[in-house]
C-alpha positions as a LaTeX table, in Angstrom:
\begin{tabular}{lrrr}
\hline
Residue & $x$ (\AA) & $y$ (\AA) & $z$ (\AA) \\
\hline
Met1 & 16.27 & 6.36 & 60.38 \\
Val2 & 13.85 & 3.46 & 60.90 \\
Ile3 & 14.87 & 1.89 & 57.59 \\
Ala4 & 18.54 & 2.19 & 58.52 \\
Val5 & 17.92 & 0.43 & 61.85 \\
Trp6 & 16.06 & $-2.44$ & 60.15 \\
Met7 & 18.81 & $-2.73$ & 57.55 \\
Ala8 & 21.51 & $-2.87$ & 60.22 \\
Leu9 & 19.62 & $-5.50$ & 62.22 \\
Ala10 & 19.06 & $-7.58$ & 59.10 \\
Leu11 & 22.77 & $-7.48$ & 58.27 \\
Val12 & 23.67 & $-8.60$ & 61.80 \\
Val13 & 21.17 & $-11.47$ & 61.67 \\
Leu14 & 22.41 & $-12.47$ & 58.21 \\
Phe15 & 25.99 & $-12.57$ & 59.48 \\
Val16 & 25.18 & $-14.52$ & 62.66 \\
Arg17 & 22.36 & $-16.79$ & 61.54 \\
Gly18 & 22.73 & $-16.91$ & 57.76 \\
Pro19 & 25.33 & $-19.70$ & 57.51 \\
Leu20 & 23.25 & $-21.97$ & 59.79 \\
Phe21 & 20.08 & $-21.20$ & 57.83 \\
Val22 & 21.73 & $-22.11$ & 54.52 \\
Ser23 & 23.32 & $-25.26$ & 55.95 \\
Val24 & 20.03 & $-26.84$ & 57.08 \\
Phe25 & 18.70 & $-26.98$ & 53.53 \\
Arg26 & 20.96 & $-29.99$ & 53.05 \\
Pro27 & 21.58 & $-32.43$ & 55.91 \\
Ala28 & 25.09 & $-33.10$ & 57.09 \\
Pro29 & 26.75 & $-36.41$ & 56.13 \\
Asp30 & 25.42 & $-39.41$ & 58.07 \\
Thr31 & 22.44 & $-37.35$ & 59.28 \\
Tyr32 & 18.99 & $-38.72$ & 58.50 \\
Pro33 & 16.14 & $-36.47$ & 59.69 \\
Asp34 & 12.44 & $-36.95$ & 59.04 \\
Phe35 & 12.40 & $-36.73$ & 55.23 \\
Ile36 & 14.29 & $-40.02$ & 55.23 \\
Gln37 & 10.88 & $-41.63$ & 55.79 \\
Glu38 & 9.47 & $-40.48$ & 52.45 \\
Trp39 & 12.75 & $-41.11$ & 50.65 \\
Leu40 & 13.10 & $-44.69$ & 51.85 \\
Ser41 & 9.44 & $-45.48$ & 51.11 \\
Ala42 & 9.74 & $-43.96$ & 47.64 \\
Gly43 & 12.93 & $-45.94$ & 47.07 \\
Asn44 & 11.18 & $-49.13$ & 48.13 \\
Tyr45 & 8.33 & $-48.50$ & 45.71 \\
Leu46 & 10.67 & $-47.81$ & 42.82 \\
Ala47 & 12.53 & $-51.04$ & 43.67 \\
Gly48 & 9.29 & $-53.04$ & 43.76 \\
Asp49 & 9.23 & $-53.44$ & 47.56 \\
Pro50 & 6.44 & $-52.50$ & 50.02 \\
Ile51 & 6.46 & $-48.80$ & 50.91 \\
Tyr52 & 6.07 & $-49.63$ & 54.61 \\
Glu53 & 9.04 & $-51.62$ & 55.77 \\
Leu54 & 11.08 & $-51.34$ & 58.95 \\
Gln55 & 13.27 & $-48.33$ & 58.29 \\
Arg56 & 16.38 & $-50.06$ & 59.55 \\
Val57 & 15.91 & $-52.71$ & 56.87 \\
Ala58 & 15.11 & $-50.15$ & 54.17 \\
Ala59 & 18.12 & $-48.01$ & 55.10 \\
Leu60 & 20.42 & $-51.01$ & 54.79 \\
Lys61 & 19.18 & $-51.54$ & 51.23 \\
His62 & 19.17 & $-47.93$ & 50.01 \\
Ile63 & 21.94 & $-46.32$ & 52.05 \\
Gly64 & 24.08 & $-49.37$ & 52.65 \\
Arg65 & 24.27 & $-48.68$ & 56.39 \\
Asp66 & 22.80 & $-50.36$ & 59.44 \\
Ile67 & 21.23 & $-47.63$ & 61.62 \\
Pro68 & 20.09 & $-49.21$ & 64.92 \\
Ala69 & 18.67 & $-45.86$ & 66.13 \\
Phe70 & 15.80 & $-46.32$ & 63.68 \\
Asp71 & 14.47 & $-49.14$ & 65.87 \\
Thr72 & 13.67 & $-46.70$ & 68.67 \\
Met73 & 13.31 & $-43.31$ & 66.97 \\
Leu74 & 11.68 & $-44.04$ & 63.61 \\
Pro75 & 10.91 & $-47.75$ & 63.28 \\
Trp76 & 8.36 & $-47.06$ & 60.50 \\
Asn77 & 7.54 & $-44.26$ & 58.11 \\
Ala78 & 4.98 & $-42.42$ & 60.25 \\
His79 & 3.25 & $-40.62$ & 57.37 \\
Pro80 & 0.19 & $-41.77$ & 55.39 \\
Pro81 & 0.52 & $-43.39$ & 51.96 \\
Val82 & $-0.48$ & $-40.18$ & 50.16 \\
Ala83 & 2.63 & $-38.47$ & 51.58 \\
Val84 & 4.72 & $-41.21$ & 49.96 \\
Leu85 & 2.81 & $-40.71$ & 46.71 \\
Val86 & 3.71 & $-37.00$ & 46.67 \\
Ala87 & 7.36 & $-37.78$ & 47.46 \\
Leu88 & 7.84 & $-40.42$ & 44.73 \\
Pro89 & 9.77 & $-38.10$ & 42.36 \\
Tyr90 & 12.32 & $-37.43$ & 45.12 \\
Gly91 & 12.99 & $-41.14$ & 45.38 \\
Leu92 & 14.53 & $-40.95$ & 41.91 \\
Ile93 & 17.47 & $-39.06$ & 43.45 \\
Asn94 & 19.88 & $-41.74$ & 44.67 \\
Asp95 & 21.67 & $-39.61$ & 47.27 \\
Tyr96 & 19.54 & $-38.83$ & 50.33 \\
Ala97 & 21.17 & $-35.48$ & 51.11 \\
Glu98 & 20.58 & $-34.31$ & 47.54 \\
Ser99 & 16.96 & $-35.44$ & 47.67 \\
His100 & 16.42 & $-33.60$ & 50.97 \\
Leu101 & 17.95 & $-30.46$ & 49.45 \\
Val102 & 15.67 & $-30.61$ & 46.39 \\
Trp103 & 12.64 & $-31.15$ & 48.65 \\
Asn104 & 13.49 & $-28.02$ & 50.64 \\
Leu105 & 14.18 & $-25.99$ & 47.51 \\
Thr106 & 10.75 & $-26.89$ & 46.11 \\
Thr107 & 8.67 & $-26.52$ & 49.29 \\
Phe108 & 10.26 & $-23.50$ & 51.01 \\
Pro109 & 9.14 & $-21.11$ & 48.23 \\
Leu110 & 5.58 & $-22.35$ & 48.81 \\
Met111 & 5.81 & $-20.97$ & 52.35 \\
Leu112 & 6.95 & $-17.59$ & 51.06 \\
Leu113 & 4.14 & $-17.62$ & 48.51 \\
Ala114 & 1.64 & $-18.42$ & 51.27 \\
Val115 & 2.80 & $-15.38$ & 53.26 \\
Trp116 & 2.46 & $-13.16$ & 50.18 \\
Leu117 & $-1.06$ & $-14.47$ & 49.52 \\
Ile118 & $-2.13$ & $-13.72$ & 53.09 \\
Leu119 & $-0.75$ & $-10.18$ & 53.02 \\
Arg120 & $-2.38$ & $-9.55$ & 49.66 \\
Glu121 & $-5.76$ & $-10.78$ & 50.87 \\
Leu122 & $-5.50$ & $-8.67$ & 54.03 \\
Arg123 & $-4.59$ & $-5.66$ & 51.86 \\
Val124 & $-1.32$ & $-4.99$ & 53.63 \\
Arg125 & 0.79 & $-2.40$ & 51.82 \\
Leu126 & 4.28 & $-3.76$ & 51.27 \\
Gln127 & 7.26 & $-1.51$ & 50.74 \\
Trp128 & 10.74 & $-2.35$ & 49.54 \\
Trp129 & 12.36 & $-2.03$ & 52.97 \\
His130 & 10.02 & $-4.61$ & 54.50 \\
Ile131 & 12.47 & $-7.17$ & 53.14 \\
Phe132 & 14.71 & $-6.40$ & 56.14 \\
Pro133 & 12.27 & $-7.39$ & 58.94 \\
Ala134 & 11.22 & $-10.34$ & 56.77 \\
Ile135 & 14.82 & $-11.57$ & 56.67 \\
Ile136 & 15.08 & $-11.20$ & 60.44 \\
Val137 & 11.91 & $-13.23$ & 61.05 \\
Leu138 & 12.83 & $-15.96$ & 58.55 \\
Leu139 & 16.31 & $-16.47$ & 59.96 \\
Leu140 & 15.44 & $-16.22$ & 63.65 \\
Ala141 & 12.20 & $-18.25$ & 63.72 \\
Asp142 & 13.22 & $-21.69$ & 64.98 \\
Pro143 & 10.14 & $-23.51$ & 63.55 \\
Ile144 & 11.25 & $-22.52$ & 60.04 \\
Leu145 & 14.79 & $-23.69$ & 60.74 \\
Met146 & 13.55 & $-26.99$ & 62.15 \\
Gln147 & 11.18 & $-27.53$ & 59.24 \\
Leu148 & 14.09 & $-27.16$ & 56.84 \\
Phe149 & 16.28 & $-29.44$ & 58.95 \\
Tyr150 & 13.68 & $-32.20$ & 59.24 \\
Gly151 & 12.31 & $-31.83$ & 55.71 \\
Gln152 & 8.77 & $-32.28$ & 56.97 \\
Leu153 & 5.52 & $-31.71$ & 55.07 \\
Asn154 & 4.50 & $-28.50$ & 56.81 \\
Phe155 & 5.52 & $-25.94$ & 54.17 \\
Leu156 & 3.37 & $-27.78$ & 51.64 \\
Ile157 & 0.46 & $-28.17$ & 54.07 \\
Ala158 & 0.65 & $-24.50$ & 55.12 \\
Phe159 & 0.48 & $-23.47$ & 51.46 \\
Leu160 & $-2.56$ & $-25.68$ & 50.86 \\
Ile161 & $-4.28$ & $-24.26$ & 53.95 \\
Val162 & $-3.70$ & $-20.70$ & 52.77 \\
Leu163 & $-4.92$ & $-21.60$ & 49.28 \\
Gly164 & $-8.07$ & $-23.01$ & 50.86 \\
Trp165 & $-8.60$ & $-19.82$ & 52.86 \\
Val166 & $-8.13$ & $-17.55$ & 49.84 \\
Ala167 & $-10.53$ & $-19.65$ & 47.78 \\
Asp168 & $-13.09$ & $-19.79$ & 50.59 \\
Arg169 & $-13.16$ & $-16.04$ & 51.22 \\
Arg170 & $-13.50$ & $-15.41$ & 47.45 \\
Gly171 & $-16.41$ & $-17.81$ & 47.16 \\
Tyr172 & $-14.62$ & $-20.58$ & 45.24 \\
Gln173 & $-15.82$ & $-23.38$ & 47.49 \\
Ala174 & $-14.80$ & $-26.22$ & 45.18 \\
Ala175 & $-11.22$ & $-24.92$ & 45.04 \\
Ala176 & $-11.20$ & $-24.48$ & 48.82 \\
Gly177 & $-12.29$ & $-28.08$ & 49.24 \\
Leu178 & $-9.65$ & $-29.31$ & 46.80 \\
Ala179 & $-6.86$ & $-27.57$ & 48.71 \\
Val180 & $-8.01$ & $-28.62$ & 52.17 \\
Gly181 & $-8.82$ & $-32.16$ & 51.05 \\
Thr182 & $-5.27$ & $-32.54$ & 49.73 \\
Ala183 & $-3.87$ & $-31.32$ & 53.06 \\
Val184 & $-6.06$ & $-33.86$ & 54.91 \\
Ala185 & $-4.81$ & $-36.66$ & 52.66 \\
Leu186 & $-1.19$ & $-35.74$ & 53.42 \\
Lys187 & $-1.76$ & $-35.73$ & 57.19 \\
Leu188 & $-4.94$ & $-36.37$ & 59.11 \\
Phe189 & $-5.00$ & $-33.47$ & 61.59 \\
Pro190 & $-5.98$ & $-30.76$ & 59.03 \\
Gly191 & $-9.34$ & $-32.57$ & 59.04 \\
Leu192 & $-10.51$ & $-29.97$ & 61.56 \\
Leu193 & $-10.85$ & $-27.61$ & 58.60 \\
Leu194 & $-13.56$ & $-29.93$ & 57.29 \\
Val195 & $-15.38$ & $-29.33$ & 60.59 \\
Tyr196 & $-15.23$ & $-25.62$ & 59.78 \\
Phe197 & $-16.73$ & $-26.21$ & 56.32 \\
Leu198 & $-19.54$ & $-28.35$ & 57.73 \\
Ala199 & $-20.37$ & $-26.13$ & 60.69 \\
Ala200 & $-20.20$ & $-22.95$ & 58.57 \\
Arg201 & $-22.56$ & $-24.62$ & 56.11 \\
Arg202 & $-20.05$ & $-24.40$ & 53.31 \\
Trp203 & $-21.54$ & $-27.59$ & 51.91 \\
Arg204 & $-19.85$ & $-27.53$ & 48.53 \\
Ala205 & $-16.43$ & $-26.97$ & 50.08 \\
Ala206 & $-17.02$ & $-29.80$ & 52.56 \\
Thr207 & $-18.14$ & $-32.15$ & 49.79 \\
Trp208 & $-15.14$ & $-31.34$ & 47.62 \\
Gly209 & $-12.80$ & $-31.61$ & 50.59 \\
Ile210 & $-14.01$ & $-35.06$ & 51.59 \\
Ala211 & $-14.11$ & $-36.25$ & 47.98 \\
Thr212 & $-10.58$ & $-34.96$ & 47.33 \\
Ala213 & $-9.16$ & $-36.71$ & 50.40 \\
Ile214 & $-10.85$ & $-39.95$ & 49.33 \\
Ala215 & $-9.63$ & $-39.56$ & 45.74 \\
Trp216 & $-6.01$ & $-39.09$ & 46.84 \\
Asn217 & $-6.22$ & $-42.22$ & 48.96 \\
Leu218 & $-7.79$ & $-44.21$ & 46.13 \\
Leu219 & $-4.91$ & $-43.10$ & 43.93 \\
Ala220 & $-2.52$ & $-44.31$ & 46.62 \\
Val221 & $-4.36$ & $-47.65$ & 46.73 \\
Ala222 & $-3.96$ & $-47.95$ & 42.97 \\
Ala223 & $-0.23$ & $-47.24$ & 43.25 \\
Phe224 & 0.69 & $-49.15$ & 46.42 \\
Gly225 & $-2.11$ & $-51.67$ & 46.93 \\
Thr226 & $-4.31$ & $-52.22$ & 49.95 \\
Asp227 & $-1.52$ & $-53.93$ & 51.90 \\
Ala228 & 0.17 & $-50.56$ & 52.42 \\
Phe229 & $-2.93$ & $-49.24$ & 54.18 \\
Val230 & $-3.29$ & $-52.40$ & 56.25 \\
Val231 & 0.31 & $-52.13$ & 57.47 \\
Tyr232 & $-0.12$ & $-48.41$ & 58.14 \\
Val233 & $-3.18$ & $-49.00$ & 60.34 \\
Arg234 & $-1.98$ & $-52.22$ & 61.99 \\
Glu235 & 1.71 & $-51.44$ & 62.53 \\
Val236 & 2.54 & $-47.78$ & 61.95 \\
Ile237 & $-0.20$ & $-45.96$ & 63.87 \\
Pro238 & 0.22 & $-48.05$ & 67.07 \\
Ser239 & 4.00 & $-47.47$ & 66.94 \\
Leu240 & 3.41 & $-43.70$ & 67.22 \\
Asp241 & 1.95 & $-44.00$ & 70.72 \\
Val242 & 5.45 & $-43.74$ & 72.20 \\
Phe243 & 5.72 & $-40.12$ & 70.99 \\
Arg244 & 2.49 & $-38.87$ & 72.56 \\
Gly245 & 3.89 & $-38.29$ & 76.04 \\
Val246 & 7.37 & $-37.04$ & 75.18 \\
Trp247 & 8.46 & $-33.60$ & 76.36 \\
Ser248 & 8.55 & $-32.17$ & 72.83 \\
Asn249 & 4.90 & $-32.94$ & 72.02 \\
Val250 & 3.27 & $-29.49$ & 72.17 \\
Ser251 & $-0.34$ & $-30.63$ & 71.73 \\
Val252 & $-2.87$ & $-30.50$ & 74.54 \\
Ala253 & $-3.09$ & $-34.30$ & 74.52 \\
Gly254 & 0.67 & $-34.57$ & 75.05 \\
Tyr255 & 0.50 & $-32.00$ & 77.86 \\
Trp256 & $-2.08$ & $-33.95$ & 79.85 \\
Arg257 & $-0.49$ & $-37.30$ & 79.12 \\
Arg258 & 2.78 & $-36.04$ & 80.64 \\
Ile259 & 0.95 & $-34.77$ & 83.72 \\
Gly260 & $-0.96$ & $-38.03$ & 84.08 \\
Phe261 & 2.25 & $-40.06$ & 83.88 \\
Ala262 & 4.02 & $-37.80$ & 86.37 \\
Met263 & 1.16 & $-38.12$ & 88.88 \\
Gly264 & 0.88 & $-41.88$ & 88.46 \\
Val265 & $-2.54$ & $-41.76$ & 86.77 \\
Pro266 & $-1.77$ & $-42.06$ & 83.04 \\
Ala267 & $-5.32$ & $-43.13$ & 82.15 \\
Ile268 & $-6.78$ & $-39.98$ & 83.72 \\
Gly269 & $-4.21$ & $-37.82$ & 81.94 \\
Ser270 & $-5.18$ & $-39.37$ & 78.60 \\
Leu271 & $-8.89$ & $-38.91$ & 79.40 \\
Val272 & $-8.47$ & $-35.22$ & 80.28 \\
Gly273 & $-6.42$ & $-34.72$ & 77.15 \\
Met274 & $-9.16$ & $-36.28$ & 75.05 \\
Met275 & $-11.75$ & $-34.04$ & 76.70 \\
Cys276 & $-9.65$ & $-30.99$ & 75.86 \\
Gln277 & $-9.37$ & $-32.15$ & 72.25 \\
Leu278 & $-13.15$ & $-32.47$ & 72.06 \\
Ala279 & $-13.51$ & $-29.01$ & 73.62 \\
Val280 & $-11.27$ & $-27.53$ & 70.90 \\
Val281 & $-13.39$ & $-29.19$ & 68.20 \\
Ala282 & $-16.59$ & $-27.94$ & 69.87 \\
Val283 & $-15.32$ & $-24.34$ & 70.03 \\
Val284 & $-14.29$ & $-24.44$ & 66.36 \\
Ala285 & $-17.70$ & $-25.86$ & 65.42 \\
Arg286 & $-19.56$ & $-23.21$ & 67.45 \\
Val287 & $-17.56$ & $-20.26$ & 66.07 \\
Ser288 & $-17.94$ & $-21.66$ & 62.55 \\
Trp289 & $-21.70$ & $-22.14$ & 62.97 \\
Arg290 & $-22.07$ & $-18.51$ & 63.99 \\
Ala291 & $-19.91$ & $-17.25$ & 61.09 \\
Asn292 & $-22.28$ & $-15.45$ & 58.73 \\
Thr293 & $-19.98$ & $-12.76$ & 57.31 \\
Ala294 & $-16.65$ & $-12.85$ & 55.50 \\
Asp295 & $-14.85$ & $-11.50$ & 58.59 \\
Glu296 & $-16.44$ & $-14.11$ & 60.84 \\
Arg297 & $-15.50$ & $-16.87$ & 58.41 \\
Asp298 & $-11.90$ & $-15.59$ & 58.41 \\
Arg299 & $-11.90$ & $-15.94$ & 62.19 \\
Ala300 & $-13.47$ & $-19.40$ & 62.13 \\
Tyr301 & $-11.07$ & $-20.72$ & 59.48 \\
Ala302 & $-8.04$ & $-19.35$ & 61.34 \\
Leu303 & $-9.38$ & $-20.80$ & 64.58 \\
Ala304 & $-9.61$ & $-24.24$ & 62.94 \\
Val305 & $-5.96$ & $-23.91$ & 61.86 \\
Val306 & $-4.82$ & $-23.22$ & 65.43 \\
Gly307 & $-7.15$ & $-25.89$ & 66.77 \\
Met308 & $-5.82$ & $-28.59$ & 64.46 \\
Val309 & $-2.32$ & $-28.15$ & 65.93 \\
Leu310 & $-3.55$ & $-27.84$ & 69.51 \\
Ala311 & $-5.85$ & $-30.88$ & 69.26 \\
Ser312 & $-3.54$ & $-33.13$ & 67.23 \\
Pro313 & $-2.44$ & $-36.26$ & 69.13 \\
Val314 & 1.18 & $-35.32$ & 68.36 \\
Ala315 & 2.47 & $-31.86$ & 67.41 \\
Trp316 & 6.05 & $-30.66$ & 67.22 \\
Gly317 & 7.64 & $-27.23$ & 67.26 \\
His318 & 8.03 & $-27.14$ & 63.49 \\
Tyr319 & 4.22 & $-27.40$ & 63.24 \\
Phe320 & 4.14 & $-23.73$ & 64.23 \\
Val321 & 4.85 & $-22.77$ & 60.59 \\
Leu322 & 1.25 & $-23.86$ & 59.99 \\
Leu323 & 0.11 & $-20.93$ & 62.15 \\
Val324 & 1.24 & $-18.33$ & 59.62 \\
Leu325 & $-2.38$ & $-17.54$ & 58.67 \\
Pro326 & $-3.86$ & $-17.04$ & 62.16 \\
Leu327 & $-0.77$ & $-15.18$ & 63.43 \\
Leu328 & $-0.72$ & $-12.76$ & 60.49 \\
Leu329 & $-4.49$ & $-12.31$ & 60.74 \\
Leu330 & $-4.17$ & $-11.48$ & 64.44 \\
Trp331 & $-1.23$ & $-9.15$ & 63.85 \\
Val332 & $-2.91$ & $-7.18$ & 61.06 \\
Arg333 & $-6.45$ & $-7.08$ & 62.42 \\
Thr334 & $-5.92$ & $-6.77$ & 66.18 \\
Pro335 & $-6.38$ & $-3.18$ & 67.44 \\
Thr336 & $-3.30$ & $-1.42$ & 68.76 \\
Gly337 & $-2.68$ & $-1.58$ & 72.49 \\
Trp338 & $-2.50$ & $-4.54$ & 74.84 \\
Gly339 & $-3.99$ & $-6.87$ & 72.25 \\
Lys340 & $-1.28$ & $-6.11$ & 69.70 \\
Leu341 & 1.36 & $-6.44$ & 72.41 \\
Ala342 & $-0.02$ & $-9.85$ & 73.41 \\
Val343 & 0.07 & $-11.06$ & 69.80 \\
Cys344 & 3.66 & $-9.85$ & 69.45 \\
Gly345 & 4.67 & $-11.67$ & 72.63 \\
Leu346 & 3.06 & $-14.92$ & 71.48 \\
Ile347 & 4.79 & $-14.73$ & 68.10 \\
Ile348 & 8.13 & $-14.32$ & 69.87 \\
Val349 & 7.45 & $-17.31$ & 72.17 \\
Leu350 & 6.37 & $-19.55$ & 69.28 \\
Ala351 & 9.53 & $-18.57$ & 67.38 \\
Leu352 & 11.76 & $-19.87$ & 70.18 \\
Pro353 & 13.37 & $-23.35$ & 70.07 \\
Thr354 & 11.20 & $-25.98$ & 71.76 \\
Trp355 & 14.24 & $-27.34$ & 73.60 \\
Leu356 & 14.88 & $-24.00$ & 75.30 \\
Phe357 & 12.59 & $-24.40$ & 78.30 \\
Ala358 & 13.04 & $-28.17$ & 78.40 \\
Glu359 & 16.82 & $-27.83$ & 78.62 \\
Trp360 & 16.44 & $-25.44$ & 81.54 \\
Gly361 & 13.67 & $-27.35$ & 83.31 \\
Met362 & 15.02 & $-30.88$ & 82.89 \\
Gly363 & 18.64 & $-29.94$ & 83.59 \\
Leu364 & 19.97 & $-31.98$ & 80.66 \\
Pro365 & 22.34 & $-31.00$ & 77.85 \\
Arg366 & 20.52 & $-30.29$ & 74.61 \\
Ala367 & 21.90 & $-33.39$ & 72.87 \\
Glu368 & 20.58 & $-35.69$ & 75.61 \\
Leu369 & 17.06 & $-34.28$ & 75.32 \\
Trp370 & 16.64 & $-36.14$ & 72.02 \\
Leu371 & 17.81 & $-39.55$ & 73.22 \\
Pro372 & 15.13 & $-42.09$ & 72.27 \\
Gln373 & 15.39 & $-43.87$ & 75.61 \\
Leu374 & 14.73 & $-40.66$ & 77.61 \\
Pro375 & 11.70 & $-41.58$ & 79.79 \\
Pro376 & 8.80 & $-39.21$ & 80.55 \\
Thr377 & 9.42 & $-37.09$ & 83.62 \\
Asn378 & 7.82 & $-37.96$ & 86.98 \\
Asn379 & 7.84 & $-34.32$ & 88.09 \\
Pro380 & 4.33 & $-32.83$ & 87.65 \\
Trp381 & 5.58 & $-29.28$ & 88.34 \\
Leu382 & 8.03 & $-29.60$ & 85.47 \\
Cys383 & 5.18 & $-30.72$ & 83.21 \\
Val384 & 3.02 & $-27.77$ & 84.23 \\
Gly385 & 5.92 & $-25.30$ & 84.11 \\
Ala386 & 8.78 & $-25.50$ & 81.62 \\
Leu387 & 7.26 & $-28.28$ & 79.49 \\
Gly388 & 3.92 & $-26.48$ & 79.19 \\
Val389 & 5.07 & $-23.11$ & 77.84 \\
Phe390 & 4.37 & $-23.81$ & 74.19 \\
Val391 & 1.03 & $-25.46$ & 74.94 \\
Tyr392 & 0.01 & $-22.33$ & 76.83 \\
Ala393 & 1.14 & $-20.16$ & 73.92 \\
Leu394 & $-0.89$ & $-22.26$ & 71.48 \\
Ala395 & $-3.93$ & $-22.10$ & 73.77 \\
Ala396 & $-3.53$ & $-18.31$ & 74.05 \\
Val397 & $-3.44$ & $-17.93$ & 70.26 \\
Phe398 & $-6.58$ & $-20.09$ & 70.11 \\
Val399 & $-8.39$ & $-17.91$ & 72.66 \\
Leu400 & $-7.27$ & $-14.65$ & 71.05 \\
Thr401 & $-8.39$ & $-15.83$ & 67.62 \\
Ala402 & $-11.79$ & $-16.80$ & 69.02 \\
Thr403 & $-12.41$ & $-13.63$ & 71.03 \\
Thr404 & $-10.48$ & $-10.64$ & 69.65 \\
Arg405 & $-12.60$ & $-7.89$ & 68.16 \\
Phe406 & $-10.83$ & $-7.29$ & 64.87 \\
Asn407 & $-10.24$ & $-3.94$ & 63.23 \\
Arg408 & $-12.19$ & $-3.19$ & 60.09 \\
Pro409 & $-10.37$ & $-4.61$ & 57.03 \\
Val410 & $-8.76$ & $-1.46$ & 55.63 \\
Pro411 & $-5.40$ & $-1.27$ & 53.86 \\
Ala412 & $-2.64$ & $-1.24$ & 56.45 \\
Ser413 & 1.13 & $-1.20$ & 56.62 \\
Val414 & 3.05 & $-4.03$ & 58.24 \\
\hline
\end{tabular}
């Protein structure tokens, strides 16, 4: 009976959500989401131009269209040079939509593989009918849908994080450092995992992680030259400041910056946000320092994964796919009862669209929420209420990961 119910639900979800899920693998005509950054930079490199160029100029060369919206939404490629290095093969595909599709087809399976690796390490017994709840989760989870739509780096980074965890818990510290160091080179915020290695006294993993991140960047210097790094530091990073207070930034820094702006004290909001970021780092370091067993290291590593999203200067809803390790660890190892119910509730909240509460709280149509000229709100209650829901959910996952007394690691069913 239970299998029949899951099968029926999966069929309904496939019918309702399936066409949308399939469609986001390839962007619609004249739609240029985030992967356009890597594609344009790769195209510039292959054409002998600097990888960091105003995107409006680069789009005119490679797409043949003038897109004024780039001036306000994505004036520069916001990602580090190593991200461009990884995306170079996709620049060989002349059509952007085709390149975006190939990127999704090569990175989405990495996410599925990461889930399988976690379940295998946690000794979860999988049965054939589990495919039905898996389909429901994959198709209904908005962060997965948004990751596919934007073509971001998070599937790849999540896979590297899980590889690092598997290697660390099996004692392969060099391999753990290689995986985490690559993730750090792609984007800076996974660097909190290096704090875990250092505080947990996993010296070899820390050394390999730092060396790998440096090596990737030296390879990028060899490919793109030092000017690319100069432009990235001098032009690109300062241009990202505009995103740190927007309603869709789900990090703790974005939360306090919005409150500070709404109350007329932006400097204090930024200061409190920075203090919260330091507190997250301190908690990760303390839990990691006290981690002397394999179970405690699992907790500390997962805590660093949650902390890196919570403490990042900018974090979006599609970053929640990075939480696959801590969420599955909590789900499998949390005792039944209120704790399991709390984990289930948090998973449901984090699977919701980030615009859901903003649309209700700000009283704007969904399309207008993404207008680049939309100013930060001056309503502090809105910042604390509707715009803070996902920050609270992230903070709750962080607290649960740090404090929950896990079950003993015995084989379990999903």
